[in-house]
Structures are given as structure tokens and as C-alpha cells.
Coordinates of C-alpha atoms in Angstrom, one line a residue:
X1 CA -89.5 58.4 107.3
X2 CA -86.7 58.3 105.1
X3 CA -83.6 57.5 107.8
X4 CA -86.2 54.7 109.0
X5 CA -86.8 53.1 105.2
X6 CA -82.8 53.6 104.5
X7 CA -82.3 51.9 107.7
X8 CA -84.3 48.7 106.5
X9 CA -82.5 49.1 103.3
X10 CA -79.1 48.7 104.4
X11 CA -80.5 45.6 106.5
X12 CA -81.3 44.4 103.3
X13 CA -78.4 44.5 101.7
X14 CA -76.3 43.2 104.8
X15 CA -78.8 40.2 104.4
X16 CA -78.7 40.1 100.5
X17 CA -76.0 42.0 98.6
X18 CA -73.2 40.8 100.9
X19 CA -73.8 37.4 101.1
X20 CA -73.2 37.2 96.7
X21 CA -69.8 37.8 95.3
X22 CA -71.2 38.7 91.8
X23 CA -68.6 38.7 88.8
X24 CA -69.3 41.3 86.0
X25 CA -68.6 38.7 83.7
X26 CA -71.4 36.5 84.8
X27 CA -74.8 38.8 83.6
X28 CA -77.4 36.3 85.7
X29 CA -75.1 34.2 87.2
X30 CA -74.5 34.7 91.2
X31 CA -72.6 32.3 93.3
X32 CA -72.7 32.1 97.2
X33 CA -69.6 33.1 99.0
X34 CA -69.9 30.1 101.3
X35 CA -72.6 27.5 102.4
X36 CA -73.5 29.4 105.6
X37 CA -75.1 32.7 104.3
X38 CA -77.5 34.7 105.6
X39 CA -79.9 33.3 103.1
X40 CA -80.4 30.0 105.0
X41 CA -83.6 28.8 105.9
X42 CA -83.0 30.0 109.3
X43 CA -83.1 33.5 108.0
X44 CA -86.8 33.4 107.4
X45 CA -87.5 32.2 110.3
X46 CA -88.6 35.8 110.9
X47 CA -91.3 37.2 108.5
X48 CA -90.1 40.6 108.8
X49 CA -87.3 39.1 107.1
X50 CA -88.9 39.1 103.5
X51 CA -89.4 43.1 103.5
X52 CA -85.3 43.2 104.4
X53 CA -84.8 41.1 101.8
X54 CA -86.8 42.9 99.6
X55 CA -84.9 45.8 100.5
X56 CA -81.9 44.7 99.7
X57 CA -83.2 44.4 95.9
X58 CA -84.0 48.1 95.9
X59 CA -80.7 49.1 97.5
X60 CA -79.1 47.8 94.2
X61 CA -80.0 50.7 93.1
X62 CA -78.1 53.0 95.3
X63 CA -75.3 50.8 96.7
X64 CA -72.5 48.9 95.2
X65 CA -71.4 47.4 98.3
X66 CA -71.7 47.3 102.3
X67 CA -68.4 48.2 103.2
X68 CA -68.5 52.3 102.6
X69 CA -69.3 54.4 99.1
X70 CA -66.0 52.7 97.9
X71 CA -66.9 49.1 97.9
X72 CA -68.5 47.0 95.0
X73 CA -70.0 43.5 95.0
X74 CA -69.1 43.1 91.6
X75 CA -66.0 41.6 91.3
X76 CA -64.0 43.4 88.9
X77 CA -65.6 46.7 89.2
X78 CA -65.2 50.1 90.7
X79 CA -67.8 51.3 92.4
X80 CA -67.3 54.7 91.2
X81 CA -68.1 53.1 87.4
X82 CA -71.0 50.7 88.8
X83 CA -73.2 52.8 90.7
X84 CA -76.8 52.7 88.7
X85 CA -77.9 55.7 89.0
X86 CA -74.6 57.1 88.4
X87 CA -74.0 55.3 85.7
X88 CA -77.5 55.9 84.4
X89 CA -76.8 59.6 84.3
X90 CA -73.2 59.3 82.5
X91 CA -75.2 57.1 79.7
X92 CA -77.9 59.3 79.3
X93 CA -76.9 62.8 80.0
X94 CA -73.2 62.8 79.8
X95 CA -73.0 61.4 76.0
X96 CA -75.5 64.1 75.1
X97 CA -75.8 67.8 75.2
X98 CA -76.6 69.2 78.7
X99 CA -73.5 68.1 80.5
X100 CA -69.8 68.3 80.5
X101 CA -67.1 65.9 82.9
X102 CA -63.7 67.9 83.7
X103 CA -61.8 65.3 84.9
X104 CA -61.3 63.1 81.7
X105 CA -58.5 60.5 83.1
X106 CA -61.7 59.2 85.5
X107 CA -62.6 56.1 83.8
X108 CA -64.8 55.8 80.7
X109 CA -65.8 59.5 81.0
X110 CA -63.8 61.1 78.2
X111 CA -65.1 58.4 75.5
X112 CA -68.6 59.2 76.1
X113 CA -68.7 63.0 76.6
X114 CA -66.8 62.8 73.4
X115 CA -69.1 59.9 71.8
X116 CA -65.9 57.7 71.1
X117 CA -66.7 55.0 73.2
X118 CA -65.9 51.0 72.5
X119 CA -67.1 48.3 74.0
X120 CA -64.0 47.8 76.8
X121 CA -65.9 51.3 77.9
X122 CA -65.6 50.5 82.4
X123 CA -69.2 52.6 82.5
X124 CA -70.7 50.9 79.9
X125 CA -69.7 47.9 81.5
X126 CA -70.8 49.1 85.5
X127 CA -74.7 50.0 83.3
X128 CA -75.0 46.2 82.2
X129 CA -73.6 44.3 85.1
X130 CA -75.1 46.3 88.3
X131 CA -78.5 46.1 85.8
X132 CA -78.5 42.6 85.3
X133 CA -77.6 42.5 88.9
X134 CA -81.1 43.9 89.9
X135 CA -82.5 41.0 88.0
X136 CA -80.8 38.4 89.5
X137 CA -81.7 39.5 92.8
X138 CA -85.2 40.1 92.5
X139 CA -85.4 36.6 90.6
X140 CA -84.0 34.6 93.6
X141 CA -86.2 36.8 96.0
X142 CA -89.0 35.2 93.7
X143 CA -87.5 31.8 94.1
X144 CA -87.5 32.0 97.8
X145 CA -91.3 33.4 97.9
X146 CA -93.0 31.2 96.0
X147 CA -96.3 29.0 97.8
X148 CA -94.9 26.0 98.0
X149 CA -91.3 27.6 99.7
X150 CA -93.9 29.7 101.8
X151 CA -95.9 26.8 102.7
X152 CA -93.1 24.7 103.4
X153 CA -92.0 27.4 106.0
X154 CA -95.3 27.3 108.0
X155 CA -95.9 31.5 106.9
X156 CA -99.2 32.2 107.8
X157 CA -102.0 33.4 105.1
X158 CA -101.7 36.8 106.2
X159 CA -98.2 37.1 106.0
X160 CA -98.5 35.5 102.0
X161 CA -101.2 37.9 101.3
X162 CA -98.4 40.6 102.6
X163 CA -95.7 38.8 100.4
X164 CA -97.7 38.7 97.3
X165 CA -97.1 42.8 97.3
X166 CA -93.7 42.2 97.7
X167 CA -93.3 39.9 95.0
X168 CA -94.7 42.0 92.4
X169 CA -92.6 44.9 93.6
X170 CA -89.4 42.6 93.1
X171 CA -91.1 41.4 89.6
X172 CA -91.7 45.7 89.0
X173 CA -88.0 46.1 89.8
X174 CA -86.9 43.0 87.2
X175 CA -88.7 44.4 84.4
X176 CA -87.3 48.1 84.9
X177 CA -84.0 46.8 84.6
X178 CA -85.2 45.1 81.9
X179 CA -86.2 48.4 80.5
X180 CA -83.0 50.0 80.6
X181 CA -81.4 47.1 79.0
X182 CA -83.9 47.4 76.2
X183 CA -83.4 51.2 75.8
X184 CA -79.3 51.4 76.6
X185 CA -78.4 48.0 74.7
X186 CA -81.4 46.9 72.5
X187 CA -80.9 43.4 73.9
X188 CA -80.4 41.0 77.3
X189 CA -79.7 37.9 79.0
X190 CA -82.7 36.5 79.7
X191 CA -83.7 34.8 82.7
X192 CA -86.5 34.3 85.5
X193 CA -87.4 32.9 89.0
X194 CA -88.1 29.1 86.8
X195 CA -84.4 29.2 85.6
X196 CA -81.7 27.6 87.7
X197 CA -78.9 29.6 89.2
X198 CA -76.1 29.5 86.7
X199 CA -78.3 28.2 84.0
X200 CA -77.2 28.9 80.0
X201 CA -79.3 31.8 79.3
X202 CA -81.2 32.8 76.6
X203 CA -81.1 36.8 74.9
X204 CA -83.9 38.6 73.8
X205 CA -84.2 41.0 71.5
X206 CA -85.7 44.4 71.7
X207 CA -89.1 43.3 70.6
X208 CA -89.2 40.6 73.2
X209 CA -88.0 42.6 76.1
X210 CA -90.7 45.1 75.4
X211 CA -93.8 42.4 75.0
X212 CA -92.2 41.3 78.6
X213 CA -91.6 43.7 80.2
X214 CA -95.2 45.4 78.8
X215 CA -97.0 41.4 80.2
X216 CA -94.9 41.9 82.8
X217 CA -96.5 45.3 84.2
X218 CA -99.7 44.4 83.2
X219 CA -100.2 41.5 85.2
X220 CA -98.8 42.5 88.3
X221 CA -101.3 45.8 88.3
X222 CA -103.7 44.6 90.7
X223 CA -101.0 43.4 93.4
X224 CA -99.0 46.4 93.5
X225 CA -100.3 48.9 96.3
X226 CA -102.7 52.1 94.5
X227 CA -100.5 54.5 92.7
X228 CA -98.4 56.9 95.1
X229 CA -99.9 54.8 98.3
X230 CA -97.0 52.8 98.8
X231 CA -94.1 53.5 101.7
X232 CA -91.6 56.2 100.1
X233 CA -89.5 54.5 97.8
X234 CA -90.8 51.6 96.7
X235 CA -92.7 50.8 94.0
X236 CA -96.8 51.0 93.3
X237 CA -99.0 50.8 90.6
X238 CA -97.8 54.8 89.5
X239 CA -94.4 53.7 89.1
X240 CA -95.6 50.4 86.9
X241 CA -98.1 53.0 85.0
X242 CA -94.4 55.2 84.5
X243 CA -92.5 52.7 82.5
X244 CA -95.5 51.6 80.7
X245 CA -95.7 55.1 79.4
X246 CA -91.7 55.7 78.7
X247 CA -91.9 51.9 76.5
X248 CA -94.8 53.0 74.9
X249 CA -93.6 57.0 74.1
X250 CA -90.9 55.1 72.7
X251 CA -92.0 52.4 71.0
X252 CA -91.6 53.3 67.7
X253 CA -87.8 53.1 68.3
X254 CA -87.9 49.7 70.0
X255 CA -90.7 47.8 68.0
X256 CA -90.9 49.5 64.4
X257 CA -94.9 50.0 65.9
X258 CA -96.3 53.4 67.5
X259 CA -98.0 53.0 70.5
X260 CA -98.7 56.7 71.6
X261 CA -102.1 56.1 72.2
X262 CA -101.3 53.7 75.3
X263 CA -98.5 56.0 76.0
X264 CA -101.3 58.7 76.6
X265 CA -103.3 56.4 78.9
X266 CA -100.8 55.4 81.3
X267 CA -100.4 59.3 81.7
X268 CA -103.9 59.7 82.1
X269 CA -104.1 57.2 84.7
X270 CA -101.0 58.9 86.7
X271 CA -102.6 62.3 86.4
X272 CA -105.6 60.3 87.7
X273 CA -103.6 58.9 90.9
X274 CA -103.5 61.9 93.1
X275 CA -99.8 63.1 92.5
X276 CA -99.3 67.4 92.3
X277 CA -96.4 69.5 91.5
X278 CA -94.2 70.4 94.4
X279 CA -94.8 73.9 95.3
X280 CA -91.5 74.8 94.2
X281 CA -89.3 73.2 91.1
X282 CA -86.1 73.5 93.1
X283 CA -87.8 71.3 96.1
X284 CA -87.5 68.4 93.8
X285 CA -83.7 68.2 94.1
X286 CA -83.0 69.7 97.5
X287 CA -81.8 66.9 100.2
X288 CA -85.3 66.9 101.9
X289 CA -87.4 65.9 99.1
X290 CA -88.0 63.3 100.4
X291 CA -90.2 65.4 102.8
X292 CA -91.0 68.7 101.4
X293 CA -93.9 69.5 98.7
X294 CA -91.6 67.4 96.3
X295 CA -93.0 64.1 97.8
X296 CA -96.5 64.6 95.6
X297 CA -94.7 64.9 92.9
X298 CA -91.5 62.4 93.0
X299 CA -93.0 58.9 92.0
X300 CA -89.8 56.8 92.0
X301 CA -86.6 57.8 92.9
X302 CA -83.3 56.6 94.5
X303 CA -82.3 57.2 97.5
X304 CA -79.8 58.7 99.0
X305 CA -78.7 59.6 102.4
X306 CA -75.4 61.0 103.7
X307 CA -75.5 58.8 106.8
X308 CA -77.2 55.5 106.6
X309 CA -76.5 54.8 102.3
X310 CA -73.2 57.1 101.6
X311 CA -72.9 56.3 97.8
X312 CA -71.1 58.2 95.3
X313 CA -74.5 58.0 93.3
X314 CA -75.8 61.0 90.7
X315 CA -77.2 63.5 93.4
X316 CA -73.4 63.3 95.3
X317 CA -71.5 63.5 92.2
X318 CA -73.8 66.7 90.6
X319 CA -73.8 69.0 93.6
X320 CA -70.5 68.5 94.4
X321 CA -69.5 68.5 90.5
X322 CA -71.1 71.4 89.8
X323 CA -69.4 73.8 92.7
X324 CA -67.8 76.2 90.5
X325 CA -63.9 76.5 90.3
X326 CA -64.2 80.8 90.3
X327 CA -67.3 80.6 92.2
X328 CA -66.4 78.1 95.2
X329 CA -70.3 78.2 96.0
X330 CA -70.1 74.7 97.7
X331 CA -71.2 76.1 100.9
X332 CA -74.6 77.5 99.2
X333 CA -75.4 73.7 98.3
X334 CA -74.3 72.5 101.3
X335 CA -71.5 70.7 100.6
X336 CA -67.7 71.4 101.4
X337 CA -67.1 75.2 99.9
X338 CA -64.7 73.9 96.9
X339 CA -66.9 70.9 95.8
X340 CA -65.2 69.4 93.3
X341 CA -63.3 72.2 92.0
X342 CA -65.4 72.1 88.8
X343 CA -66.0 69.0 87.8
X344 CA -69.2 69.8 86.3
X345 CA -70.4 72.1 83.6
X346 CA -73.0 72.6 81.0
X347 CA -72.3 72.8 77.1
X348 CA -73.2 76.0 75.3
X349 CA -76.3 74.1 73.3
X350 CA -77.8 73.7 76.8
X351 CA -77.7 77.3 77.9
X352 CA -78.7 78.7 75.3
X353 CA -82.1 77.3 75.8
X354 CA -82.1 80.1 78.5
X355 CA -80.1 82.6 76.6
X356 CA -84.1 84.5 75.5
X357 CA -85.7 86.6 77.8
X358 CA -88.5 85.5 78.6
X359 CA -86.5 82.6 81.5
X360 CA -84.9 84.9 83.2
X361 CA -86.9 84.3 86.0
X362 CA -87.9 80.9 85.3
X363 CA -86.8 78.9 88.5
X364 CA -85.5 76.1 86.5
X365 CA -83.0 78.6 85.4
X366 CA -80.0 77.6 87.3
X367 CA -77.2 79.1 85.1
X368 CA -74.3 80.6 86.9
X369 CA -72.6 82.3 84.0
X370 CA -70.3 84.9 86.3
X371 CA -68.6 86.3 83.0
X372 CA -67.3 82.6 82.2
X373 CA -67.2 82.0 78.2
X374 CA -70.5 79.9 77.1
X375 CA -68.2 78.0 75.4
X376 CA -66.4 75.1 76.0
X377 CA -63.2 74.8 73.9
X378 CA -60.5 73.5 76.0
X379 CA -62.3 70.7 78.1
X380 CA -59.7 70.9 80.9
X381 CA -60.1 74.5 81.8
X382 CA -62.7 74.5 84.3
X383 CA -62.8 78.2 84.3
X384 CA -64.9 78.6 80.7
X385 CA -68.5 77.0 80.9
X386 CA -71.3 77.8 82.6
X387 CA -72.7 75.7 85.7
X388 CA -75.9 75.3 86.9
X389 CA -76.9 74.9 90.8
X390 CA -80.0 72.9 89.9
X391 CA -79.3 70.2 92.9
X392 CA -79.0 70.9 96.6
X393 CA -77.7 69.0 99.5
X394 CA -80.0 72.0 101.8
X395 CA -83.1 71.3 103.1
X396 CA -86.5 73.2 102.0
X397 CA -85.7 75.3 105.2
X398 CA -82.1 76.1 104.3
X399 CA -80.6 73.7 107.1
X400 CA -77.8 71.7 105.5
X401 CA -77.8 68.0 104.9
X402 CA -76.2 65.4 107.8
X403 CA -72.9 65.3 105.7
X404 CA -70.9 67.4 103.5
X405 CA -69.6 65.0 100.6
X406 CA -72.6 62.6 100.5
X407 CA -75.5 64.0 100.2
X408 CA -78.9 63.8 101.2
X409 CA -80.9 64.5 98.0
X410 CA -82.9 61.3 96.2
X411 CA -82.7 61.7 92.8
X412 CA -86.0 61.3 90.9
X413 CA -85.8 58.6 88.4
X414 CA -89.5 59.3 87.3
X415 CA -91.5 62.6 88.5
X416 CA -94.9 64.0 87.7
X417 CA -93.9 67.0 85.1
X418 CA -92.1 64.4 82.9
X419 CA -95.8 62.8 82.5
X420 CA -97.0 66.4 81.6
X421 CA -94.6 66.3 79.2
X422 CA -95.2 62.9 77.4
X423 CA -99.0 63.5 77.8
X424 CA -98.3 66.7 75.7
X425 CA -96.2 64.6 72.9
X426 CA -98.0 61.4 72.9
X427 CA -101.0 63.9 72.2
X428 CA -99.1 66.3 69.2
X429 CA -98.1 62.8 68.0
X430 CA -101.7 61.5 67.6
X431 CA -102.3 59.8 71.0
X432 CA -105.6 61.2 71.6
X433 CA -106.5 63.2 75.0
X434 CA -107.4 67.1 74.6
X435 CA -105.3 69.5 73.2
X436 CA -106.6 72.2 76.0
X437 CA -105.2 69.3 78.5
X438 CA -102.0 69.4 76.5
X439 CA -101.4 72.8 76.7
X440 CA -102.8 73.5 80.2
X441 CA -100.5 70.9 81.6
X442 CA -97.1 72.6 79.7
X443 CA -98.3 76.4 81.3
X444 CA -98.9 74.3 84.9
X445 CA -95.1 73.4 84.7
X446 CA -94.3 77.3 83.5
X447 CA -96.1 78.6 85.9
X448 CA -95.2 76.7 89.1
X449 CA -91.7 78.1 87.6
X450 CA -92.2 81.4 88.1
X451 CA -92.5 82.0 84.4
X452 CA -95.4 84.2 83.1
X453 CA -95.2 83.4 79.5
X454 CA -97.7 80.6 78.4
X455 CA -97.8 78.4 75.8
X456 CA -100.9 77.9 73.1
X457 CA -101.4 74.8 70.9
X458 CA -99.8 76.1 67.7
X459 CA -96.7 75.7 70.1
X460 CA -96.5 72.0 70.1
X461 CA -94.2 71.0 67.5
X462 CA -90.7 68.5 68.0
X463 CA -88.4 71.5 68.5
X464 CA -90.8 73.0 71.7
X465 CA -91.0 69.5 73.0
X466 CA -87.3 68.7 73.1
X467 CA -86.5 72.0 74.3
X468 CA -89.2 72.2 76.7
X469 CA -88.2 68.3 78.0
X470 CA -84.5 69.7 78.5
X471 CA -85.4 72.8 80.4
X472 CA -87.8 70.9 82.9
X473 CA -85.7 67.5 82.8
X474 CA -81.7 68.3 82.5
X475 CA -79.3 66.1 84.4
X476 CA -82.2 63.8 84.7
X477 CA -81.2 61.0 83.2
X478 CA -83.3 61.3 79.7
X479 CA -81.8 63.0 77.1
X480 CA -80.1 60.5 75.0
X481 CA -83.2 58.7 75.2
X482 CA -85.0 62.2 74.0
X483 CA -82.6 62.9 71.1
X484 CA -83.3 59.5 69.7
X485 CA -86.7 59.8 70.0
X486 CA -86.4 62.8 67.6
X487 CA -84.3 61.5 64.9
X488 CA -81.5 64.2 66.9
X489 CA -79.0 61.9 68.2
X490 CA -76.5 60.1 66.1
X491 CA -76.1 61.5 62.4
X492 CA -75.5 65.5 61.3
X493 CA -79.2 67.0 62.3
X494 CA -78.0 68.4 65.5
X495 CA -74.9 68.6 66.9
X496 CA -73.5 69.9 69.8
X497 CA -70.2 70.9 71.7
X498 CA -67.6 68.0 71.7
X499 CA -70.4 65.4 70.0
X500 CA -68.2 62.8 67.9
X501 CA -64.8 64.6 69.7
X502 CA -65.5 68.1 67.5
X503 CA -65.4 70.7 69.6
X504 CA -67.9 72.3 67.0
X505 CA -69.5 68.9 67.5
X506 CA -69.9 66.6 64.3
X507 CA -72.0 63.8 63.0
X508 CA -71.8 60.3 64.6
X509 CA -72.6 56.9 63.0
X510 CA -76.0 55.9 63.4
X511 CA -75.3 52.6 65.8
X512 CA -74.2 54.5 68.4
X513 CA -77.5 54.7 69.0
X514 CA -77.2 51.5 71.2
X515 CA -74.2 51.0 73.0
X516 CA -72.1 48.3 73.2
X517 CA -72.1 44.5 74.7
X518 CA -69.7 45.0 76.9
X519 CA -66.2 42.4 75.5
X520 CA -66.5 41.0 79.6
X521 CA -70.0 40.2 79.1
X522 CA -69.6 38.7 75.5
X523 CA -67.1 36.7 76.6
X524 CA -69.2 35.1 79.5
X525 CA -72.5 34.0 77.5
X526 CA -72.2 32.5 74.1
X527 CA -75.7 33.9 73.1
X528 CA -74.9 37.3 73.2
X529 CA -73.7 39.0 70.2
X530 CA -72.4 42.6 69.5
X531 CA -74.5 45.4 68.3
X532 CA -74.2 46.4 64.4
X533 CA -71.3 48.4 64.1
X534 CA -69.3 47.4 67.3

């Protein structure tokens, strides 16, 4: 049940996250508040204990704090600007083409809708510290599982056997923030379970976060439960099969090296696992999809629950964002009937990819146009813009969520269609696998959409992928990632509304395809240097 895992989740952080007051300028570093913690050895005296800890490494990725949706455990940060799935989103979707922010004066927000940022950017800063974050707990969850502690603690053999699945989800957990820090900053701190708390670290580069984290995954296969076997929300062998296909779709960009081939057979080996479409695309993002049909098709997200974890995480800040200031539709959503007055909107480059006929009745057709101007000229005036009701804190059976400001709605960090999606690119890219697959998988995703018009394989080209991957997989937290991919992100090849603070959109220098080390983080470790350009 989802109350019951979020319950053991906040345990977790109560027992984990609390007891570390983590400063952002410290990366890996994490110092004890006191010498009586809740991590003492009389804290494992318990061996349910190791699955709360455990726990509370996941619930980085939902909290910033245990005291309410307001606090932060990183000193020196908002939680509003730390959040990782929020901040996730803003560096992914906000500094591209699907998404508009009306409220500019909330930190960091204006620089990257507008592409302007620096690297004193608050969210920029939130992405690298509550990621590194992750890594630190998971490492000293390692350090306090391995045989010899385990031994020294009188566990039994059973229990280990049990804790040996934990410890490659916490290892699964390390390398996706590992991951991000390769895709979002091209570099990292770099530290493990063998290097002492506050040690000097090392950084790699993008070459030798991708060879770990790709060793990382690979090793750790055969200890992670069977792909989509696990309890919901935590991590199995499909979610280690998932980033194994994103580094490799995108190795090309990290390495110099294509690896579409192995990107294809990591799909292959999800399609393999048992996971199916939800019976409806709107399921995935409604506050029970946790639950509903979208539960086969959901393979890792971050929860979210409007009693047990309030956060102001993506899922709370998009469906109250995008209640429209005419339309006042927060009741529909099941939020508070202003929402957030219009905080949310899409930019004109976005809805056009709906503006032909033929997804009119597509269901991931959201657009709420009500005579509002497609386009976005004055960013303040939260009157012209279209907005999209894509997200829903309202069950499958219409019944609202528990609360009307945080919301119940996980938000799907990886999902089946996505691997439709790369199967079908890895393949046009020369990957392998069956073009009749290809195809057959793009017209499942139409189809279970309500959309009649197929798709043949003279279809798959770079402008049908990208547009195909932004109908299916807005405001998911992939499009930056996407445009680089495609040569469509910085430079003059495509530009969209407000890209490099045009309204027109113009060209942007080419290193903002990475974004900054953040000048607190610099600052802290000698080893890191800036990105070109910065």
C-alpha cells in the first residue's frame, strides 16, 4: 500500500535525514549533529531497522526535511529550491520548450526559463547538493551494512541474505544520482562506502561516471529483486535496466562512443519484464497511480502523499501551477479552486504539436486554450498561454486526494512508453531490433490514447521522435536531455519562446549545454573546476 510504504519512509528519514545537518557547501561531506544519534549501534539492535534506514535514502528524493514541506536539511537552502524532483523538473523542462513559470521573483526561476542562468543560480545549486546528498546517504548505509559490521552485530544469515537486496538498492540509488550528475553537470565528487566521512574527494569526469555507474548496474543485477517484483517504490532490476538504457541512448553525448545497440537491449529486457500500459494515459498522473492500471506501467517514481510526505515536490507544484487564472479549474484537479492563480503555462512551440487535427482526441491532449493567445509575450500576464491539465490530484474514480495543496499524485521518473519510445530511436539509429516492433510499439502508445491515426516506418526520422517524445513525455522531466540528444538545444537550429531571453527565442552558446558548478560547491572542494564557458 502506498500510506503503509510512505509510512516506513518517513520512519526513515526520522532515523536518517534528521540525525545529519548537511551543508550545501560540503558535496559528500555530512557531519553528525551530536554524538547521540539515532544511528548508534543501539539503533540496529532491531533488524527491521535496516529497511527504515533504507528508507530514509529513498525519501531524499521526496523530502527536504522532517519538520513540514518547508524544512530543508541542507543548511543553506530552501526547500522550495532543493526538492529533487522539483528541481529535476525546473532543469529539465523549465529551461526548455514545454513550460513557462509566472512568478519570476521565485528564486532561480526567471534565469532558466530565460536560459540566462550563472552559476550563483539557488536551483542549480538545490540539483547538486540534495543529488550528492543521495550519495552520501546510501554510502554510509553501505558502511553500516557491510559483513564484518553485520557480523559484529550478531545479524542472522537470513536477515544478511535480506540486507544484501537492500544494499544494492542503496548502491542502484548512488549511481542514479550519479547519473544526473553526469547528464545535468558532466562531472562529480566522487566518493564510496571505502572513503572516510569527510575525506578530500576525488571528481570524475563524464567518461568515468558513465563506466561507473554502467559497472555499477551491471553488477548489482542479480541482487536486485526481478524487474517490477519489488514493493512499490523501490528499486528492482527494471529500474537498473532503465538507466542503463537512458546512459546508453545517450552515450554519444557523454562518451564521444554510440552505444544504441545496448540501449536497445536494456529495452528489450523491460518489454521482457511483464510491465503494460495503464489502461488510460491520464491514470499515470492522477493521485492514485499508485493503484490504478498506471501501476504496470510506472517503473520508478517519487512519491508523494498529501498526508504522510507533504512536499512541495513536481506533482504539487504542476497541478496546482497549472490551475488557470480565467479558468479557476482547481476544483476539477482536486486542488483548492484558484490553484496557484496561474503559475503554470505552456509555450506556443509546445502546443503547436497539437495545433493538427488529427490530436484532437488524443488523451494526451491536455490543452486548455479558452480563447487565451498561444503566445506568450508578456511573461507576467498569466492571462495569455495556454495550460494544460495533464496532472491530477483525483483518483481514477473521481474521489479527490486527502489534501488540497499537497497532493497525492507520484510522479513517474521512468515509465513504460518512454522505453517504447527509445526502443523506437535506438532502432532508427541503428540499434538493431525490428522495425515492425518499432512501429507497433509507437501505434500501442497512439492507440491507448485514443488516437486512430497510426504510424508506418517511413515515419521514423529525428523530427517524429522529438515530437512524438514531447507529446507522450511533457513536464516529465526529459526534454533538455531530448534537445541535446538532437543537436536542438543550445545554438540557432530551433528556438523557442523566451530561449536565450528573446521572446522570439534566440540562439544560446553551446556550453550551456551543462550547467554550472555551483560557486558554493567550488568553493568547498579544490578538485572541482567550472564547466567551459562559466
Amino acid at each position: 500500500m502506498k500510506r503503509k510504504l510512505k509510512q516506513i519512509t518517513k520512519v526513515g528519514v526520522l532515523m536518517f535525514i534528521v540525525v545529519f545537518a548537511i551543508s550545501c557547501t560540503d558535496d559528500l561531506n555530512i557531519t553528525p549533529n551530536d554524538d547521540d544519534t539515532l544511528l548508534s549501534e543501539d539503533a540496529f539492535d532491531d533488524p527491521n531497522a535496516y529497511k527504515s534506514v533504507l528508507a530514509g535514502v529513498y525519501g531524499n528524493l521526496a523530502l527536504t526535511g522532517t519538520d513540514g514541506a518547508g524544512s530543508s536539511n541542507i543548511s543553506g537552502l530552501d526547500a522550495g529550491t532543493s526538492q529533487f524532483g522539483r528541481v529535476l523538473l525546473y532543469l529539465q523542462t523549465l529551461s526548455a520548450d514545454q513550460m513557462i513559470w509566472s512568478y519570476e521573483n521565485d528564486p532561480g526561476t526567471r534565469e532558466l526559463q530565460r536560459n540566462i542562468w550563472t552559476a550563483q543560480n539557488p536551483v542549480i545549486l538545490g540539483m547538486f547538493s540534495r543529488t550528492m546528498a543521495t550519495v552520501s546517504f546510501a554510502n554510509n548505509f553501505l558502511r553500516e551494512t557491510t559483513e564484518e559490521v553485520l557480523n559484529s552485530r550478531g545479524v542472522s544469515p537470513s536477515t544478511q541474505e535480506v540486507i544484501q537486496v537492500y544494499r544494492a538498492e542503496a548502491r542502484l540509488l548512488r549511481a542514479l544520482s550519479y547519473y544526473y550528475m553526469m547528464d545535468i553537470f558532466g562531472q562529480a565528487p566522487f566518493g564510496t562506502e571505502t572513503d572516510p566521512i569527510n575525506s578530500q574527494l576525488p571528481v570524475y569526469d563524464r567518461a568515468q561516471l558513465f563506466e561507473f555507474v554502467e559497472s555499477e548496474l551491471l553488477a548489482i543485477e542479480n541482487d536486485l529483486v526481478p524487474a517490477g517484483q519489488n514493493e512499490y517504490a523501490r528499486a528492482d532490476r527494471g529500474v537498473a535496466y532503465m538507466i542503463l538504457a537512458k546512459i546508453y541512448l545517450n552515450a554519444e553525448i557523454y562518451t564521444g562512443q554510440e552505444r544504441y545497440s545496448d540501449c536497445l537491449n536494456n529495452c528489450q529486457k523491460i518489454l521482457d519484464s511483464g510491465y503494460a500500459l495503464a489502461d488510460s494515459y491520464l491514470h499515470n498522473f492522477m493521485a492514485d497511480n499508485n493503484t490504478n492500471s498506471a501501476k504496470n506501467e510506472i517503473i520508478f517514481p517519487i512519491v508523494s502523499d498529501g498526508f504522510t510526505t507533504q512536499n512541495f515536490g513536481p506533482t504539487t507544484v504542476m497541478i496546482n501551477g497549472s490551475v488557470g487564472s480565467i479558468e479557476t479549474n482547481g476544483i476539477e484537479v482536486g486542488v483548492t479552486q484558484g490553484g496557484w492563480g496561474g503559475a503554470l503555462r505552456v509555450r506556443k512551440e509546445f502546443a503547436e504539436l497539437f495545433a493538427d487535427g488529427e490530436f484532437t482526441e488524443d488523451e494526451r491532449n491536455t490543452i486548455i486554450s479558452d480563447g487565451r493567445p498561444i503566445t506568450i509575450t508578456d511573461i507576467s500576464d498569466r492571462d495569455t498561454g495556454f495550460i494544460i491539465q495533464k496532472y491530477s490530484n483525483r483518483n481514477s474514480d473521481g474521489t479527490p486526494g486527502i489534501d488540497q495543496t499537497f497532493v497525492d499524485t507520484d510522479f513517474p521518473l521512468f515509465r513504460l512508453a518512454d522505453v517504447y519510445l527509445m526502443y523506437a530511436e535506438a532502432h532508427m539509429n541503428g540499434g538493431g531490433g525490428s522495425a515492425s516492433v518499432a512501429v507497433d510499439l509507437l501505434n500501442q502508445l497512439r492507440a491507448r490514447s485514443n488516437n486512430p491515426n497510426t504510424v508506418d516506418a517511413s515515419d521514423l526520422n529525428d523530427d517524429f521522435i522529438l515530437a512524438e517524445r514531447s507529446r507522450e513525455l511533457h513536464w516529465e522531466a526529459h526534454r533538455r536531455q531530448d534537445l541535446i540528444r538532437f543537436g536542438r538545444y543550445t545554438g540557432g537550429n530551433y528556438n523557442w519562446a523566451w530561449k536565450g531571453n528573446g521572446s522570439n527565442g534566440i540562439a544560446i552558446p553551446g556550453h550551456f549545454d551543462l550547467y554550472p558548478i555551483p560557486s558554493l560547491s567550488l568553493s568547498s572542494n579544490p578538485n572541482l573546476t567550472q564547466n567551459s564557458g562559466y
